[in-house]
Amino acid sequence: MRQIVLDTETTGLDPSQGHRIIEIAGIEMVNRRLTGRHLHKYIDPEREIDEGAQAVHGITREFLAGKPKFADIADEFLEFINGAELIIHNAPFDLGFLNAELRRLDRVPVETVCNGVTDTLKLARELHPAKRNSLDALCERYEIDNSSRTLHGALLDTELLADVFLAMTRGQNSLMIEPDAAPRRQLGADGQVRQRGPLLVRRASAEELAEHERLLAAIDQESKGACIWLAKPGAA
């Protein structure tokens, strides 16, 4: 299974108002493992960047001067995503911009080239109803280090999103998680192999158990009674 974790940065919020893509990044996974293959391009949008957008990603019009235009990288982009499932956080936003760029070139939409799209924002809202589900919030929830993310950047965000997606979907395809072919050795600060100590079993407190029950009740309400983890009256 080939998947591409994808992200873009733009000049603004609405492609229908002429806003354009200024950065695009994708990293490849095969069978849920990063391959090291990636695509990363800065793009000359041929227009100014809104102040609000620039405050988010920090990319300036001056920096993009002389960078390729989207038409120059379109073929490479389409070849890279061809036949792969796309993993995107808030997919309608990125797809809206990508398809607007492709329409300008009389090219087919992204959805006709890739093999489906998974929106991790939608997935996160299904898994964590009534919770914050921004990329930063998910990194915190799944204990993924995002300390280097002071500004939005497409390449860094795809790397973080890949970790988040794997954490959110771990065990989805099988109740058994296959171990790495070569287990990673634990190294200390001196570079020496560190012996793994006995696992610490930490029991949930009464407050944590109550919060767990409240979460299951919220999932049950959102799924209209389909929560399989919530014991129902009369259940065996």
Tab-separated table of C-alpha atoms in Angstrom:
chain	number	residue	atom	x	y	z
A	1	MET	CA	0.000	0.000	0.000
A	2	ARG	CA	1.513	3.310	-1.110
A	3	GLN	CA	0.494	6.530	0.665
A	4	ILE	CA	1.594	10.148	0.303
A	5	VAL	CA	1.321	12.500	3.294
A	6	LEU	CA	0.673	15.896	1.707
A	7	ASP	CA	0.556	19.544	2.748
A	8	THR	CA	0.534	22.965	1.088
A	9	GLU	CA	1.072	26.596	2.089
A	10	THR	CA	-0.770	29.352	0.249
A	11	THR	CA	-1.061	33.099	-0.289
A	12	GLY	CA	-4.460	33.192	1.418
A	13	LEU	CA	-7.532	31.205	2.323
A	14	ASP	CA	-9.675	31.075	-0.823
A	15	PRO	CA	-8.593	29.855	-4.269
A	16	SER	CA	-11.771	31.295	-5.784
A	17	GLN	CA	-10.374	34.758	-4.956
A	18	GLY	CA	-7.213	34.046	-6.904
A	19	HIS	CA	-5.061	32.832	-4.020
A	20	ARG	CA	-2.292	30.437	-5.017
A	21	ILE	CA	-0.047	27.688	-3.662
A	22	ILE	CA	3.438	28.811	-2.590
A	23	GLU	CA	4.783	25.585	-1.061
A	24	ILE	CA	3.942	21.924	-1.546
A	25	ALA	CA	5.396	18.890	0.193
A	26	GLY	CA	4.699	15.182	0.173
A	27	ILE	CA	6.450	12.241	1.826
A	28	GLU	CA	5.985	8.635	0.786
A	29	MET	CA	4.971	5.672	2.914
A	30	VAL	CA	4.778	2.083	1.691
A	31	ASN	CA	3.055	-0.440	3.955
A	32	ARG	CA	2.971	2.189	6.723
A	33	ARG	CA	6.721	2.773	6.639
A	34	LEU	CA	8.446	5.959	5.500
A	35	THR	CA	10.576	5.264	2.437
A	36	GLY	CA	12.680	8.452	2.511
A	37	ARG	CA	11.282	9.529	-0.865
A	38	HIS	CA	9.709	12.970	-0.857
A	39	LEU	CA	8.663	15.933	-2.986
A	40	HIS	CA	9.199	19.505	-1.756
A	41	LYS	CA	8.814	22.656	-3.842
A	42	TYR	CA	8.556	26.388	-3.226
A	43	ILE	CA	6.438	28.044	-5.919
A	44	ASP	CA	6.213	31.560	-7.315
A	45	PRO	CA	2.499	32.424	-6.955
A	46	GLU	CA	2.658	35.358	-9.368
A	47	ARG	CA	0.766	37.502	-6.853
A	48	GLU	CA	1.144	39.073	-3.413
A	49	ILE	CA	0.777	37.133	-0.145
A	50	ASP	CA	-1.872	38.165	2.389
A	51	GLU	CA	-0.411	39.482	5.658
A	52	GLY	CA	-2.434	36.971	7.678
A	53	ALA	CA	-1.137	34.036	5.637
A	54	GLN	CA	2.451	35.273	5.836
A	55	ALA	CA	2.146	35.538	9.617
A	56	VAL	CA	1.262	31.832	9.693
A	57	HIS	CA	3.975	30.401	7.436
A	58	GLY	CA	6.580	33.185	7.307
A	59	ILE	CA	7.170	32.863	3.553
A	60	THR	CA	7.692	36.191	1.792
A	61	ARG	CA	7.137	37.305	-1.792
A	62	GLU	CA	10.835	38.214	-2.003
A	63	PHE	CA	11.885	34.686	-0.998
A	64	LEU	CA	9.708	33.190	-3.759
A	65	ALA	CA	11.121	35.415	-6.494
A	66	GLY	CA	12.740	33.207	-9.122
A	67	LYS	CA	11.185	29.997	-7.787
A	68	PRO	CA	9.389	27.751	-10.330
A	69	LYS	CA	5.741	28.382	-11.139
A	70	PHE	CA	3.154	25.665	-10.526
A	71	ALA	CA	3.082	24.905	-14.256
A	72	ASP	CA	6.777	24.028	-14.010
A	73	ILE	CA	6.275	21.384	-11.301
A	74	ALA	CA	2.791	20.072	-12.198
A	75	ASP	CA	3.977	16.991	-14.083
A	76	GLU	CA	6.428	16.032	-11.330
A	77	PHE	CA	3.721	16.473	-8.705
A	78	LEU	CA	1.147	14.385	-10.583
A	79	GLU	CA	3.672	11.624	-11.223
A	80	PHE	CA	4.619	11.571	-7.527
A	81	ILE	CA	1.019	11.121	-6.281
A	82	ASN	CA	-0.094	8.827	-9.130
A	83	GLY	CA	-1.820	5.731	-7.746
A	84	ALA	CA	-1.180	6.596	-4.090
A	85	GLU	CA	-3.637	7.282	-1.283
A	86	LEU	CA	-3.260	10.881	-0.083
A	87	ILE	CA	-3.139	11.637	3.651
A	88	ILE	CA	-4.050	15.308	4.250
A	89	HIS	CA	-5.071	17.279	7.351
A	90	ASN	CA	-8.181	19.280	6.380
A	91	ALA	CA	-8.163	17.790	2.886
A	92	PRO	CA	-10.843	20.060	1.321
A	93	PHE	CA	-8.567	23.081	1.816
A	94	ASP	CA	-5.508	21.592	0.098
A	95	LEU	CA	-7.516	19.854	-2.611
A	96	GLY	CA	-9.342	23.093	-3.389
A	97	PHE	CA	-6.056	24.872	-4.030
A	98	LEU	CA	-4.450	21.980	-5.914
A	99	ASN	CA	-7.432	21.540	-8.218
A	100	ALA	CA	-7.623	25.291	-8.841
A	101	GLU	CA	-3.978	25.218	-9.949
A	102	LEU	CA	-4.607	22.201	-12.178
A	103	ARG	CA	-7.695	23.811	-13.760
A	104	ARG	CA	-5.538	26.763	-14.811
A	105	LEU	CA	-3.436	24.274	-16.780
A	106	ASP	CA	-6.433	22.315	-18.150
A	107	ARG	CA	-5.305	19.270	-16.179
A	108	VAL	CA	-7.439	16.616	-14.482
A	109	PRO	CA	-8.339	16.937	-10.766
A	110	VAL	CA	-6.165	15.348	-8.103
A	111	GLU	CA	-8.857	12.801	-7.243
A	112	THR	CA	-8.640	11.232	-10.724
A	113	VAL	CA	-4.882	10.632	-10.342
A	114	CYS	CA	-4.538	9.417	-6.752
A	115	ASN	CA	-6.079	6.328	-5.159
A	116	GLY	CA	-8.356	7.994	-2.654
A	117	VAL	CA	-7.916	10.678	0.014
A	118	THR	CA	-7.922	10.314	3.809
A	119	ASP	CA	-8.699	13.505	5.733
A	120	THR	CA	-6.922	13.212	9.086
A	121	LEU	CA	-8.911	16.138	10.509
A	122	LYS	CA	-12.162	14.268	9.858
A	123	LEU	CA	-10.639	11.084	11.270
A	124	ALA	CA	-9.451	12.915	14.389
A	125	ARG	CA	-12.896	14.423	14.967
A	126	GLU	CA	-14.422	10.954	14.785
A	127	LEU	CA	-11.873	9.567	17.243
A	128	HIS	CA	-11.839	12.588	19.573
A	129	PRO	CA	-15.225	14.322	19.495
A	130	ALA	CA	-15.479	17.642	21.313
A	131	LYS	CA	-11.664	17.878	21.465
A	132	ARG	CA	-9.187	20.193	19.729
A	133	ASN	CA	-7.894	18.397	16.643
A	134	SER	CA	-5.376	20.783	15.114
A	135	LEU	CA	-2.041	19.255	14.139
A	136	ASP	CA	-0.418	20.789	17.231
A	137	ALA	CA	-3.173	19.418	19.478
A	138	LEU	CA	-2.806	15.944	17.972
A	139	CYS	CA	0.962	16.042	18.419
A	140	GLU	CA	0.420	16.830	22.085
A	141	ARG	CA	-2.240	14.110	22.438
A	142	TYR	CA	-0.044	11.433	20.853
A	143	GLU	CA	3.176	12.690	22.492
A	144	ILE	CA	4.877	13.626	19.213
A	145	ASP	CA	7.633	16.237	19.509
A	146	ASN	CA	6.663	19.353	17.532
A	147	SER	CA	8.979	21.760	19.356
A	148	SER	CA	10.633	22.792	16.069
A	149	ARG	CA	7.285	23.929	14.635
A	150	THR	CA	7.342	27.666	15.363
A	151	LEU	CA	5.768	28.464	11.979
A	152	HIS	CA	3.740	26.370	9.563
A	153	GLY	CA	5.865	24.743	6.886
A	154	ALA	CA	4.684	22.143	4.405
A	155	LEU	CA	7.606	19.723	4.732
A	156	LEU	CA	7.784	19.766	8.527
A	157	ASP	CA	4.004	19.472	8.758
A	158	THR	CA	3.968	16.363	6.541
A	159	GLU	CA	6.576	14.726	8.765
A	160	LEU	CA	4.536	15.488	11.896
A	161	LEU	CA	1.307	14.430	10.201
A	162	ALA	CA	2.829	11.089	9.183
A	163	ASP	CA	3.624	10.374	12.845
A	164	VAL	CA	0.141	11.500	13.918
A	165	PHE	CA	-1.579	9.398	11.234
A	166	LEU	CA	0.365	6.260	12.175
A	167	ALA	CA	-0.460	6.823	15.852
A	168	MET	CA	-4.170	7.375	15.145
A	169	THR	CA	-4.496	4.296	12.943
A	170	ARG	CA	-2.211	1.871	14.783
A	171	GLY	CA	-3.863	-1.537	14.973
A	172	GLN	CA	-6.607	-0.579	12.503
A	173	ASN	CA	-5.645	-3.243	9.971
A	174	SER	CA	-4.865	-5.930	12.508
A	175	LEU	CA	-5.230	-6.568	16.217
A	176	MET	CA	-1.559	-7.567	16.177
A	177	ILE	CA	1.063	-4.929	15.474
A	178	GLU	CA	3.971	-6.429	13.604
A	179	PRO	CA	7.344	-5.655	15.225
A	180	ASP	CA	10.122	-4.000	13.270
A	181	ALA	CA	12.280	-6.444	11.364
A	182	ALA	CA	15.255	-5.179	13.388
A	183	PRO	CA	14.168	-3.818	16.810
A	184	ARG	CA	15.694	-0.461	17.624
A	185	ARG	CA	18.380	-0.481	20.313
A	186	GLN	CA	17.920	1.977	23.155
A	187	LEU	CA	21.017	4.189	23.478
A	188	GLY	CA	21.992	6.359	26.410
A	189	ALA	CA	23.467	9.856	26.249
A	190	ASP	CA	26.953	8.300	26.121
A	191	GLY	CA	26.022	6.290	23.016
A	192	GLN	CA	26.107	2.981	24.891
A	193	VAL	CA	23.315	0.435	24.652
A	194	ARG	CA	20.887	0.971	27.516
A	195	GLN	CA	19.272	-2.051	29.110
A	196	ARG	CA	15.493	-1.876	29.167
A	197	GLY	CA	14.140	-1.958	32.697
A	198	PRO	CA	10.982	-3.760	33.820
A	199	LEU	CA	7.759	-2.229	32.541
A	200	LEU	CA	5.912	-0.061	35.036
A	201	VAL	CA	2.202	-0.814	35.320
A	202	ARG	CA	0.259	2.317	36.132
A	203	ARG	CA	-3.368	1.835	37.111
A	204	ALA	CA	-5.962	4.406	36.105
A	205	SER	CA	-7.249	6.621	38.885
A	206	ALA	CA	-10.948	6.968	39.688
A	207	GLU	CA	-10.938	10.382	37.982
A	208	GLU	CA	-9.310	8.912	34.846
A	209	LEU	CA	-11.818	6.047	34.761
A	210	ALA	CA	-14.674	8.539	35.056
A	211	GLU	CA	-13.209	10.649	32.220
A	212	HIS	CA	-12.905	7.457	30.138
A	213	GLU	CA	-16.580	6.694	30.696
A	214	ARG	CA	-17.537	10.267	29.729
A	215	LEU	CA	-15.503	9.935	26.519
A	216	LEU	CA	-17.185	6.631	25.617
A	217	ALA	CA	-20.579	8.197	26.253
A	218	ALA	CA	-19.693	11.096	23.910
A	219	ILE	CA	-18.555	8.632	21.220
A	220	ASP	CA	-21.746	6.614	21.717
A	221	GLN	CA	-23.889	9.737	21.316
A	222	GLU	CA	-21.948	10.919	18.247
A	223	SER	CA	-22.182	7.453	16.623
A	224	LYS	CA	-25.880	7.090	17.494
A	225	GLY	CA	-25.381	4.144	19.812
A	226	ALA	CA	-22.721	2.329	17.806
A	227	CYS	CA	-19.872	2.579	20.339
A	228	ILE	CA	-18.667	-1.022	20.738
A	229	TRP	CA	-16.537	-0.263	23.814
A	230	LEU	CA	-19.455	0.937	25.935
A	231	ALA	CA	-21.218	-1.778	27.913
A	232	LYS	CA	-24.938	-1.730	27.092
A	233	PRO	CA	-27.686	-2.845	29.515
A	234	GLY	CA	-28.442	-6.511	28.967
A	235	ALA	CA	-25.220	-7.113	27.031
A	236	ALA	CA	-23.552	-10.466	27.612
